[in-house]
Amino acid sequence: MEEGLERLKRNRRKRKTHVPVRMNLLFFAVFLLFSLLVLRLGLVQIVNGESYKKEVERTEDVVVNTGVPRGKMYDRYGNVIVDNVPLNAITYTRANNTKIEEMMEVASKLSEYIEKDTKEVTERDKKDYWLLNNKEKADKKVSEEEIKKLQNNEDFSEDDVNGKVYQMRLDRITKDELASLTEKDLEIIAIYREFSSGYALNPQIVKNEGVTPEEFAVVSEHLSELPGINTTTDWKRSYVFDDTLRTILGNVSSSREGLPKNLVDSYLAKDYNRNDRVGKSYVELEYEDVLQGQKEQIKNVTKGGSVLESVLVQEGQRGKDIVLTIDMELQREVEKIIEEELRKQIVNRGESPNLDRAYVVMMDPSTGEILAMAGKQYVKNTETGKYEMRDAALGTFTSSYEVGSVVKGATVLTGYMTGNLTPGEVLVDEPIKIGKDRPKTSWFNRSGRIPMSDLFALEKSSNSYMWKIAFRIAGREYIPNETMINNPQAFDVLRNHYAQFGLGVPTGIDLPGESSGLTGTDTTPGFLLDLAIGQFDTYTTMQLAQYISTIANDGYRVEPHIMKEIREPTNDLDSLGPILFEKETNVLNRIGATQAQIEHVQKGFYRVYHYPDGTAYDQFKDAPYNAAGKSGTAETYVDGELNYNTTLIGYAPFDNPEVAYATMVPASHIQASGVADPYVNKYISKRVMDKYFELKKKRAEEVKDPTSVNKKVENAEEAEEQMQEEREQNN
């Protein structure tokens, strides 16, 4: 018994001796852990503290760029062409951590205060909304077995599985289930679409057009219960002259459209946001960098996805203003003339069944400033079924046609420049017989032989004279009944010389999408003769305007342009801001002819307008402004039927040219009608030239100086009245 007690005491003493050792080990471990923690904290604070601080600042300070109104556009006399109309707007800005359910709740509340158009709501939008609001039914759309089967597929990640399950649920929503959505639901969906269309912390336009004063007021009163919603002022483009020059001015994307898909990368590289409104076409696109303006920059200080503070970093400034070379009063008159003359011809569709359009370009031959570029097309409205006139000014530089005899001045000068013709040389106009082919003749000479100089050949518009020049360029004189030399290089010779005038090459106009025309690829010798009289390659109206300007301008080819000045924006409605940039004349080249040779062709063009055999004599013989130029008629086929394109180019005054023009009327009449050329090209040309000099006289009496640095805005009151009307329509 005593031995047992002694043994128990010894065991207790042993257990007591183990306790301090374990405690020491525990304390040592705790010491090590605290030491490591202190070391780690020191490393974070002392060594990496600054970098972590910068990282926090970088991720929690978000700079948002807010768009500003674009620059205005004016015509050469200070008339407002394009302006900005202020609009009441409702916006939504979501935080980084905003959930879909929260956005949908705000959309639902907002739908009680505003009306939202639902026409853009898609079937997918409806399905997403249905799934969100019918979770139990949505879950039953896909069985557990189907989900497990997808999860067991090793090729699918968790995201893949979730995506496929969601898509299966979407696909299994029935038409009846979608039909259960009410008009109120559709409004909520439409509002939510706007909420989710952009980036976090970037304001999204929910509604800007048609916001009534009542909607604006009631939303403003309930902002506290509508997180992310704000009431502000937006803008939209206003076109003071309605459809005049509308296609040339271009379009601006909406906030929903944002950056055009084909230009996204280039705009993003310039620090644009995806939902920025930008120029999509023509002047708005070409001068986007000028018109865009300086965005307002706001730094949002965020924490946990919530905005703590907003700080203005940079004030916004409206885009710079552009003064165009266009004379808007002349432009409107030219468009009116084209419409009136087209309607006269369209009345009798039997004679001109394919006539539906006409183009005119007027420019200063010395500077390249475009004074007017007009086109009208008679088309059927697919909605109403009725025919109407539409603006087709784009066709002046994007559409090309066979132009006929207007190119003969270039053909004669090519003869001079290549040493194949001398000024004043007499050739015989006669039917050209090539082998066994049917004879080719001038319009006025079917069988005879008429000796004529180059001047008379231009005056009378001889085909035969031009063909004989082409024969020489090909390498041999014309010999009746013999075949032509097959010389493909002759085509290059003609085209290279035509290019010196701007025919068949880009004019350099400061607008995107210019066409160079179509170049024939067949080098069969007979087509060289067609090329020499403008019935093979095609050219634009703008190219013809540059070509006639080159002749009027003593051989200097000047680049046409529509932008005249860039000006600092100003809030003064009655005057333009200071000039920042003024477009200078750009001479592209001088043709390789002598001054005497150019003057000789100028005389030939003078005879076209002033001599009894001239093809434009009847229209311009009594004109007080002493014009010169060349007419043209080209055979072309429309749906297998022979039609005629008619053209006329010219300039005035002859001794000191200040305006050059080109008129193009495709398919003006058909051969089957049996009627003579209706001369619509000549009627249009005479009337637009008369109008130019009429306006010049009127302005001289008014002493209006278009070059004044302190230029006044001529139509400020009219523009303001129109903007007020648009405001009322939108509200």
XYZ file of C-alpha atoms in Angstrom:
731
model
C 0.000 0.000 0.000
C 2.755 2.375 0.914
C 4.637 1.419 -2.242
C 1.592 2.328 -4.343
C 1.310 5.733 -2.728
C 4.967 6.405 -3.283
C 4.668 5.464 -6.963
C 1.685 7.844 -7.396
C 3.651 10.727 -5.876
C 6.569 10.115 -8.225
C 4.214 10.191 -11.276
C 2.692 13.481 -10.141
C 6.153 15.012 -9.756
C 6.984 13.865 -13.290
C 3.836 15.482 -14.724
C 4.627 18.756 -12.938
C 8.082 18.855 -14.427
C 6.606 18.590 -18.018
C 4.249 21.574 -17.651
C 6.876 24.361 -17.613
C 8.567 22.933 -20.733
C 5.334 22.985 -22.733
C 4.517 26.480 -21.584
C 7.949 27.674 -22.578
C 7.548 26.162 -26.025
C 4.153 27.808 -26.398
C 5.448 31.211 -25.313
C 8.397 30.875 -27.656
C 6.086 30.073 -30.572
C 3.891 33.058 -29.757
C 6.991 35.232 -29.572
C 8.107 34.059 -32.991
C 4.672 34.709 -34.495
C 4.525 38.224 -33.068
C 8.057 38.881 -34.275
C 7.069 37.795 -37.772
C 3.962 39.956 -37.620
C 5.936 43.014 -36.519
C 8.490 42.339 -39.223
C 5.749 42.034 -41.842
C 4.032 45.228 -40.700
C 7.347 47.036 -40.838
C 7.944 45.738 -44.344
C 4.485 46.877 -45.477
C 4.689 50.317 -43.857
C 8.346 51.242 -44.257
C 9.506 49.425 -47.380
C 6.321 49.170 -49.495
C 4.159 51.756 -47.797
C 4.484 54.430 -50.478
C 3.721 52.070 -53.366
C 0.659 50.673 -51.589
C -0.541 54.184 -50.894
C -0.209 55.073 -54.570
C -2.023 51.892 -55.541
C -4.936 52.801 -53.243
C -5.051 56.317 -54.671
C -4.926 54.972 -58.243
C -7.737 52.540 -57.832
C -10.002 54.789 -55.769
C -9.621 58.047 -57.684
C -11.557 57.776 -60.971
C -11.466 60.648 -63.470
C -14.630 60.964 -65.566
C -14.740 62.964 -68.814
C -18.042 64.700 -69.511
C -18.879 65.738 -73.077
C -19.477 69.361 -74.048
C -21.438 70.906 -76.942
C -19.715 70.745 -80.330
C -18.439 73.714 -82.257
C -20.792 75.575 -84.573
C -20.597 75.852 -88.353
C -21.025 79.051 -90.360
C -21.093 79.861 -94.041
C -18.576 82.233 -95.641
C -20.747 85.267 -94.781
C -21.212 84.415 -91.104
C -24.612 82.730 -91.342
C -25.106 80.018 -88.728
C -25.516 76.647 -90.456
C -25.161 74.174 -87.569
C -25.805 75.029 -83.929
C -26.527 73.244 -80.624
C -29.943 73.158 -78.979
C -29.914 72.826 -75.148
C -32.086 70.022 -73.794
C -33.343 69.079 -70.353
C -31.830 65.697 -69.542
C -32.075 62.936 -66.952
C -28.908 60.919 -66.329
C -27.872 57.893 -64.315
C -24.447 57.175 -62.818
C -23.808 53.788 -61.266
C -21.078 52.985 -58.761
C -18.549 50.191 -59.161
C -20.403 47.948 -56.737
C -23.954 48.678 -57.860
C -25.920 45.447 -58.265
C -28.353 44.654 -61.052
C -31.201 44.379 -58.562
C -30.448 47.871 -57.260
C -30.394 49.313 -60.784
C -33.681 47.612 -61.602
C -35.249 49.016 -58.435
C -34.197 52.570 -59.375
C -35.466 52.026 -62.917
C -38.811 50.923 -61.526
C -39.107 54.024 -59.332
C -38.015 56.349 -62.148
C -40.659 54.872 -64.461
C -43.274 56.362 -62.131
C -42.052 59.882 -62.917
C -41.168 59.826 -66.629
C -42.429 58.321 -69.856
C -39.826 56.319 -71.764
C -40.071 55.187 -75.369
C -39.968 51.386 -75.540
C -39.455 50.857 -79.285
C -35.776 49.917 -78.831
C -36.506 47.198 -76.273
C -35.416 43.874 -77.763
C -36.662 40.353 -77.133
C -33.416 39.603 -75.308
C -34.028 42.588 -73.005
C -37.474 41.212 -72.197
C -36.128 37.739 -71.457
C -33.389 39.050 -69.158
C -36.002 41.056 -67.276
C -38.351 38.071 -66.993
C -35.611 35.856 -65.547
C -34.668 38.507 -63.014
C -38.244 38.937 -61.799
C -39.288 35.273 -61.915
C -36.405 33.505 -60.205
C -38.309 30.410 -59.043
C -39.810 29.777 -62.461
C -36.454 30.550 -64.067
C -34.658 27.976 -61.897
C -37.109 25.297 -62.979
C -36.314 25.931 -66.647
C -33.161 23.808 -66.267
C -33.178 20.591 -64.243
C -30.565 19.535 -61.671
C -29.630 16.601 -63.904
C -28.886 18.930 -66.814
C -26.767 21.157 -64.620
C -24.815 18.181 -63.194
C -24.226 16.864 -66.699
C -22.663 20.193 -67.674
C -20.621 20.309 -64.449
C -19.255 16.827 -65.136
C -17.908 17.954 -68.496
C -14.212 18.603 -67.886
C -14.015 20.945 -70.871
C -16.326 23.469 -69.187
C -15.214 25.924 -66.524
C -17.619 27.176 -63.865
C -18.260 30.315 -65.927
C -18.943 28.175 -68.998
C -21.489 26.122 -67.077
C -23.224 29.216 -65.683
C -23.324 30.796 -69.147
C -24.829 27.704 -70.754
C -27.413 27.301 -68.011
C -28.425 30.952 -68.361
C -28.739 30.599 -72.123
C -30.872 27.472 -71.725
C -33.199 29.374 -69.414
C -33.443 32.208 -71.930
C -34.233 29.812 -74.763
C -36.989 28.117 -72.763
C -38.959 31.258 -71.968
C -42.254 30.935 -73.806
C -44.051 33.549 -75.899
C -46.899 33.553 -73.415
C -44.513 34.310 -70.574
C -43.062 37.246 -72.502
C -46.550 38.397 -73.429
C -47.294 38.708 -69.726
C -45.000 41.738 -69.529
C -46.986 44.960 -69.189
C -46.324 48.350 -70.750
C -44.995 49.401 -67.351
C -42.541 46.501 -67.455
C -41.379 47.559 -70.903
C -40.768 51.109 -69.666
C -38.684 49.757 -66.797
C -36.705 47.619 -69.243
C -36.111 50.616 -71.533
C -34.838 52.692 -68.608
C -32.638 49.862 -67.352
C -31.110 49.506 -70.836
C -29.890 53.095 -70.553
C -28.552 52.483 -67.046
C -26.402 49.566 -68.167
C -25.210 50.953 -71.496
C -21.976 52.566 -70.264
C -19.204 52.412 -67.693
C -19.422 52.758 -63.931
C -19.073 56.347 -62.652
C -19.811 57.690 -66.162
C -23.168 59.496 -66.457
C -25.508 57.808 -68.944
C -28.289 59.705 -70.701
C -31.612 58.145 -69.699
C -33.756 60.683 -71.513
C -32.887 63.970 -73.182
C -35.352 64.546 -75.994
C -38.920 65.182 -75.021
C -38.253 65.703 -71.311
C -41.225 67.787 -70.196
C -40.881 70.526 -67.572
C -43.137 68.426 -65.319
C -40.886 65.359 -65.653
C -37.769 67.423 -65.040
C -39.293 69.005 -61.923
C -40.702 65.845 -60.353
C -37.487 63.882 -60.875
C -35.500 66.747 -59.358
C -37.775 66.649 -56.302
C -37.247 62.902 -55.772
C -33.489 62.609 -56.336
C -32.964 61.485 -52.751
C -34.920 58.286 -53.400
C -33.333 57.715 -56.815
C -29.657 56.909 -56.159
C -27.511 57.642 -59.211
C -30.163 59.770 -60.953
C -29.470 63.416 -61.775
C -31.179 66.195 -63.730
C -28.950 68.265 -65.967
C -28.663 69.985 -69.365
C -27.717 68.204 -72.582
C -27.595 69.304 -76.245
C -28.347 68.169 -79.757
C -27.343 69.391 -83.213
C -29.600 71.950 -84.898
C -29.519 72.478 -88.668
C -30.694 76.015 -89.282
C -31.310 75.590 -93.015
C -33.100 72.246 -92.615
C -32.129 69.868 -95.445
C -29.918 72.314 -97.338
C -26.442 70.750 -97.711
C -27.558 68.255 -95.091
C -25.716 65.222 -96.436
C -22.458 67.159 -96.715
C -22.598 68.471 -93.147
C -22.729 64.911 -91.835
C -24.160 63.365 -88.693
C -23.230 63.036 -85.028
C -23.727 59.815 -83.090
C -26.116 59.676 -80.149
C -24.962 58.879 -76.632
C -26.420 55.365 -77.042
C -24.599 54.843 -80.372
C -21.352 56.207 -78.999
C -18.257 55.596 -81.078
C -18.894 54.157 -84.567
C -17.808 50.515 -84.719
C -15.455 51.080 -87.638
C -13.675 53.903 -85.809
C -13.667 52.635 -82.217
C -9.949 51.853 -81.990
C -8.781 55.173 -83.407
C -11.099 57.149 -81.113
C -10.158 55.141 -78.010
C -6.503 55.847 -78.779
C -7.383 59.555 -78.576
C -8.835 59.118 -75.057
C -12.492 59.081 -76.098
C -15.106 57.165 -74.097
C -17.139 54.512 -75.865
C -20.363 56.442 -75.359
C -18.994 59.801 -76.581
C -20.933 61.510 -79.333
C -18.708 62.014 -82.335
C -18.901 62.950 -85.986
C -19.946 59.941 -88.065
C -19.710 61.348 -91.571
C -18.420 64.119 -93.848
C -17.781 67.575 -92.292
C -18.678 66.385 -88.776
C -16.249 63.470 -89.182
C -13.514 65.259 -91.142
C -13.202 68.017 -88.527
C -14.025 65.962 -85.423
C -10.821 67.048 -83.666
C -11.821 70.693 -84.100
C -15.527 70.425 -83.331
C -15.274 68.070 -80.329
C -14.142 70.605 -77.761
C -12.435 70.197 -74.387
C -14.238 67.818 -72.062
C -15.044 68.624 -68.470
C -13.013 66.362 -66.159
C -14.302 65.367 -62.736
C -12.331 63.205 -60.259
C -14.540 60.910 -58.236
C -12.948 59.829 -54.954
C -14.402 56.411 -54.171
C -14.203 53.916 -51.338
C -15.692 50.466 -51.474
C -17.295 51.364 -54.791
C -19.138 54.388 -53.353
C -18.363 57.978 -54.349
C -17.105 59.998 -51.381
C -16.259 63.223 -53.201
C -16.293 64.734 -56.698
C -13.619 67.283 -57.598
C -13.564 69.423 -60.773
C -10.206 68.825 -62.453
C -10.743 70.641 -65.764
C -13.537 72.907 -66.958
C -15.152 71.986 -70.256
C -15.144 74.251 -73.303
C -17.378 74.077 -76.377
C -15.704 72.897 -79.569
C -14.114 75.387 -81.945
C -16.249 76.902 -84.670
C -15.759 76.260 -88.379
C -16.445 78.745 -91.137
C -17.195 76.938 -94.385
C -16.423 78.256 -97.857
C -20.058 77.691 -98.797
C -22.267 80.638 -99.726
C -25.475 79.389 -98.129
C -27.751 81.777 -99.972
C -26.237 80.710 -103.292
C -26.392 77.060 -102.207
C -30.120 77.297 -101.513
C -30.763 79.015 -104.828
C -28.772 76.398 -106.741
C -30.712 73.601 -105.064
C -33.971 75.342 -105.911
C -32.943 75.706 -109.560
C -31.965 72.040 -109.840
C -35.296 70.968 -108.352
C -37.312 73.196 -110.681
C -35.491 72.076 -113.827
C -35.636 68.410 -112.840
C -39.380 68.606 -112.226
C -39.924 70.110 -115.676
C -38.257 67.081 -117.266
C -39.714 64.468 -114.953
C -43.249 65.492 -115.924
C -42.679 63.800 -119.288
C -41.293 60.427 -118.222
C -41.533 59.010 -121.740
C -38.646 61.138 -122.967
C -36.503 60.777 -119.850
C -37.608 57.682 -117.893
C -34.238 57.322 -116.135
C -33.656 60.991 -115.325
C -33.826 61.331 -111.553
C -30.857 63.458 -110.446
C -28.584 66.378 -111.242
C -25.441 67.882 -109.696
C -23.758 71.294 -109.653
C -20.433 72.402 -108.159
C -19.391 76.062 -108.080
C -15.962 77.125 -106.858
C -13.417 79.912 -106.910
C -10.880 78.702 -109.522
C -8.025 80.662 -107.947
C -8.419 79.499 -104.328
C -10.326 76.220 -104.577
C -13.030 77.484 -102.209
C -16.285 75.659 -102.893
C -19.121 78.157 -103.116
C -21.892 75.625 -103.687
C -22.085 71.863 -104.104
C -25.609 70.746 -104.771
C -27.346 67.593 -105.849
C -30.977 66.584 -105.970
C -32.513 63.167 -106.563
C -36.128 62.303 -107.292
C -36.856 59.117 -105.315
C -39.798 57.124 -104.077
C -40.463 57.265 -100.356
C -40.760 53.642 -99.236
C -43.053 54.619 -96.348
C -45.523 56.879 -98.166
C -45.152 55.472 -101.686
C -44.866 59.010 -103.035
C -41.962 60.504 -104.979
C -39.989 63.350 -103.425
C -36.826 65.387 -103.957
C -33.970 64.509 -101.656
C -30.602 66.057 -101.033
C -27.938 64.248 -103.060
C -25.021 66.656 -102.707
C -22.733 63.761 -101.778
C -22.965 62.619 -105.369
C -20.925 65.619 -106.477
C -17.775 63.842 -105.326
C -18.821 60.239 -104.662
C -20.656 59.387 -107.916
C -18.949 59.265 -111.311
C -20.287 59.129 -114.867
C -19.217 59.215 -118.506
C -19.129 62.960 -119.141
C -18.751 63.297 -122.915
C -17.237 66.171 -124.855
C -16.331 68.384 -121.888
C -12.977 66.531 -121.818
C -12.062 67.739 -125.312
C -10.160 70.726 -123.959
C -7.899 68.281 -122.098
C -7.595 66.157 -125.252
C -6.460 69.133 -127.344
C -3.963 70.215 -124.668
C -2.681 66.638 -124.457
C -2.089 66.825 -128.211
C -0.034 70.005 -127.683
C 1.897 68.606 -124.708
C 2.805 65.365 -126.491
C 3.853 67.116 -129.721
C 1.010 65.540 -131.693
C -0.830 68.794 -132.385
C 0.060 72.445 -132.859
C -2.203 75.363 -131.896
C -4.312 76.387 -134.885
C -3.677 73.167 -136.806
C -6.394 72.263 -139.321
C -7.679 68.683 -139.512
C -10.585 67.287 -141.502
C -13.747 66.292 -139.674
C -14.995 63.196 -141.486
C -16.510 59.782 -140.703
C -13.775 57.627 -139.188
C -13.670 54.236 -140.886
C -11.659 51.549 -139.081
C -11.385 48.293 -141.003
C -14.854 46.892 -141.561
C -16.390 48.549 -138.487
C -19.309 50.930 -138.789
C -18.066 54.510 -139.346
C -17.741 56.729 -136.276
C -18.915 60.319 -136.836
C -19.332 63.692 -135.193
C -22.864 64.618 -134.215
C -23.099 67.239 -136.959
C -21.349 65.440 -139.832
C -22.497 62.012 -140.955
C -20.860 61.839 -144.398
C -18.948 64.952 -145.464
C -15.439 66.290 -145.064
C -15.123 69.554 -143.133
C -11.672 71.108 -142.606
C -11.495 72.845 -139.232
C -9.038 74.312 -136.771
C -8.727 73.200 -133.182
C -10.699 76.269 -132.087
C -13.634 75.426 -134.331
C -13.380 71.789 -133.269
C -13.896 72.893 -129.664
C -16.634 75.353 -130.603
C -18.581 72.811 -132.671
C -17.540 69.842 -130.503
C -16.003 67.702 -133.219
C -15.474 64.044 -132.376
C -13.504 63.357 -135.521
C -10.881 65.989 -134.675
C -10.293 64.408 -131.237
C -10.089 60.907 -132.701
C -7.350 61.988 -135.066
C -5.389 63.316 -132.087
C -5.859 59.906 -130.446
C -4.592 58.175 -133.605
C -1.423 60.251 -133.422
C -0.955 59.502 -129.716
C -1.279 55.793 -130.566
C 1.563 56.195 -133.077
C 0.081 56.712 -136.523
C -2.024 59.127 -138.581
C -5.582 58.128 -139.410
C -5.828 56.182 -142.681
C -9.383 55.361 -143.844
C -10.414 51.689 -143.665
C -7.195 50.592 -141.955
C -7.106 49.170 -138.438
C -5.695 51.144 -135.527
C -2.319 50.379 -133.989
C -2.707 48.310 -130.832
C -0.848 50.511 -128.370
C -2.004 50.052 -124.731
C 0.511 52.711 -123.617
C -1.556 55.311 -125.494
C -4.264 54.920 -122.841
C -1.698 55.744 -120.158
C -0.530 58.792 -122.105
C -4.046 60.222 -122.286
C -4.886 59.377 -118.686
C -1.643 60.744 -117.281
C -2.254 64.043 -119.029
C -5.915 64.109 -118.003
C -4.745 63.596 -114.416
C -2.866 66.893 -114.608
C -6.295 68.563 -114.819
C -7.796 66.433 -112.037
C -9.632 63.943 -114.248
C -9.503 60.357 -113.004
C -7.620 61.204 -109.799
C -8.692 62.460 -106.345
C -9.273 66.197 -106.267
C -8.078 66.395 -102.659
C -11.357 67.791 -101.307
C -11.393 67.835 -97.499
C -14.244 65.351 -97.167
C -14.057 61.568 -96.698
C -15.259 59.089 -99.288
C -14.207 60.833 -102.495
C -14.391 58.721 -105.652
C -11.655 58.851 -108.286
C -14.039 57.512 -110.911
C -13.838 54.252 -112.853
C -11.015 53.479 -115.239
C -11.697 51.194 -118.189
C -9.483 48.103 -118.276
C -9.998 47.037 -121.901
C -7.191 48.330 -124.157
C -8.833 47.409 -127.446
C -7.731 50.256 -129.803
C -11.264 51.488 -130.441
C -11.745 52.335 -126.777
C -8.902 54.866 -127.045
C -11.172 56.887 -129.335
C -13.970 56.707 -126.743
C -11.563 57.827 -124.018
C -10.593 60.891 -126.079
C -14.194 62.131 -126.166
C -15.198 61.279 -122.582
C -17.105 58.067 -123.227
C -14.927 55.419 -121.573
C -13.648 56.423 -118.116
C -15.962 58.053 -115.588
C -15.485 61.286 -113.622
C -17.216 63.109 -110.772
C -18.775 66.558 -110.920
C -16.083 67.752 -108.493
C -13.368 66.538 -110.881
C -15.008 68.469 -113.711
C -15.085 71.593 -111.533
C -11.377 71.204 -110.772
C -10.633 70.558 -114.452
C -12.390 73.687 -115.722
C -10.819 75.691 -112.878
C -7.384 74.503 -114.035
C -8.027 75.833 -117.529
C -9.526 79.072 -116.188
C -6.580 79.410 -113.797
C -3.912 79.326 -116.572
C -3.013 75.696 -115.936
C -2.723 75.664 -112.140
C -4.661 72.828 -110.513
C -5.933 73.960 -107.133
C -7.186 71.672 -104.394
C -10.892 72.259 -103.654
C -11.867 72.692 -100.012
C -14.963 73.352 -97.931
C -13.330 74.566 -94.697
C -12.369 78.229 -94.806
C -11.504 79.139 -91.205
C -11.376 77.791 -87.674
C -12.453 80.263 -85.008
C -12.355 80.447 -81.240
C -15.804 79.733 -79.753
C -17.631 82.696 -78.285
C -20.819 83.183 -76.289
C -21.635 86.343 -78.238
C -24.514 85.436 -80.556
C -23.890 88.435 -82.814
C -20.247 87.862 -83.775
C -17.694 85.169 -84.462
C -14.626 84.564 -82.343
C -11.021 85.306 -83.357
C -9.482 83.349 -86.243
C -7.287 80.442 -85.101
C -6.570 78.968 -88.528
C -7.203 80.031 -92.099
C -7.050 77.554 -94.968
C -4.489 78.549 -97.567
C -4.689 77.869 -101.288
C -2.991 74.596 -102.169
C -1.719 74.394 -105.741
C -1.366 70.697 -106.586
C 0.432 71.094 -109.904
C 0.652 73.052 -113.125
C -0.115 71.265 -116.364
C 2.783 70.753 -118.766
C 1.525 73.163 -121.424
C 2.816 76.621 -122.289
C 0.841 79.732 -121.447
C 0.169 80.297 -125.161
C -1.210 76.786 -125.560
C -3.508 77.205 -122.551
C -4.740 80.563 -123.825
C -5.477 78.985 -127.187
C -7.809 76.428 -125.597
C -9.360 79.206 -123.516
C -10.251 80.915 -126.798
C -11.868 77.708 -128.003
C -13.944 77.578 -124.813
C -14.872 81.234 -125.317
C -16.212 80.402 -128.774
C -18.414 77.650 -127.311
C -20.333 80.382 -125.443
C -20.063 83.285 -127.895
C -19.904 82.023 -131.498
C -23.066 80.964 -133.389
C -21.850 77.382 -133.852
C -20.958 77.111 -130.173
C -22.860 74.370 -128.342
C -23.772 76.731 -125.460
C -24.239 79.853 -127.601
C -28.038 80.019 -127.337
C -27.934 80.013 -123.553
C -24.982 82.346 -122.882
C -24.721 84.673 -125.887
C -26.384 87.564 -124.033
C -24.968 86.882 -120.573
C -23.448 90.097 -119.159
C -20.665 88.269 -117.321
C -18.712 87.029 -120.380
C -18.464 83.292 -119.684
C -16.569 80.453 -121.375
C -16.679 76.680 -121.149
C -17.553 73.396 -122.811
C -20.620 71.179 -123.107
C -20.750 67.401 -123.280
C -23.053 64.522 -124.122
C -22.104 60.901 -123.432
C -23.812 57.697 -124.452
C -24.508 55.333 -121.574
C -26.720 52.332 -121.000
C -29.329 51.938 -118.264
C -30.906 48.479 -118.077
C -29.794 47.824 -121.639
C -31.360 51.016 -123.000
C -29.283 53.774 -124.582
C -29.326 56.978 -122.518
C -27.389 60.226 -122.699
C -25.544 61.963 -119.868
C -25.350 65.723 -120.426
C -22.760 68.013 -118.865
C -21.643 71.625 -119.022
C -18.586 73.281 -117.494
C -17.609 76.932 -117.524
C -16.169 79.982 -115.802
C -16.595 83.750 -115.716
C -15.608 86.459 -116.249
C -13.413 85.272 -119.115
C -10.614 87.812 -118.545
C -10.515 87.498 -114.752
C -12.232 84.263 -113.635
C -13.815 84.371 -110.193
C -16.243 81.476 -110.420
C -16.056 78.119 -112.166
C -18.810 75.550 -112.309
C -19.658 72.039 -113.477
C -23.131 70.646 -114.105
C -23.855 66.921 -114.440
C -27.216 65.455 -115.488
C -27.041 61.650 -115.815
C -29.506 59.894 -118.147
C -31.128 63.170 -119.176
C -32.921 61.554 -122.123
C -33.057 58.362 -124.176
C -32.473 57.620 -127.843
C -35.833 55.893 -128.243
C -37.746 59.086 -127.416
C -36.714 60.593 -130.740
C -36.424 64.069 -129.188
C -33.438 66.363 -129.259
C -31.251 66.966 -126.221
C -33.582 68.647 -123.664
C -30.705 70.967 -122.634
C -31.541 70.607 -118.934
C -27.805 70.792 -118.213
C -27.614 74.145 -120.011
C -30.734 75.586 -118.413
C -29.453 74.704 -114.954
C -25.999 76.127 -115.741
C -27.300 79.412 -117.096
C -29.612 79.949 -114.168
C -27.003 79.199 -111.486
C -24.481 81.527 -113.133
C -27.095 84.258 -113.421
C -27.899 83.806 -109.746
C -24.234 84.014 -108.732
C -23.770 87.400 -110.400
C -27.162 88.612 -109.209
C -26.163 87.913 -105.602
C -22.767 89.482 -106.191
C -24.416 92.693 -107.353
C -26.797 92.717 -104.396
C -23.965 92.238 -101.923
C -21.875 94.925 -103.532
C -24.732 97.313 -102.878
C -24.932 96.128 -99.270
C -21.142 96.443 -98.875
C -20.876 93.100 -97.140
C -17.250 92.122 -96.539
C -16.807 88.346 -96.133
C -13.118 88.702 -95.201
C -13.607 90.807 -92.091
C -11.903 89.414 -88.989
C -14.684 90.818 -86.809
C -17.319 89.061 -88.877
C -20.909 89.436 -87.721
C -23.337 86.564 -87.462
C -25.903 87.492 -90.080
C -28.750 85.197 -89.082
C -28.311 85.143 -85.305
C -31.953 86.071 -84.648
C -33.318 83.523 -87.144
C -31.075 80.799 -85.734
C -32.162 81.627 -82.180
C -35.833 81.537 -83.215
C -35.399 78.124 -84.805
C -33.590 76.771 -81.746
C -36.413 78.086 -79.559
C -38.924 76.227 -81.730
C -36.872 73.036 -81.417
C -36.657 73.469 -77.640
C -40.446 73.759 -77.463
C -40.866 70.675 -79.667
C -38.492 68.684 -77.471
C -40.213 69.841 -74.302
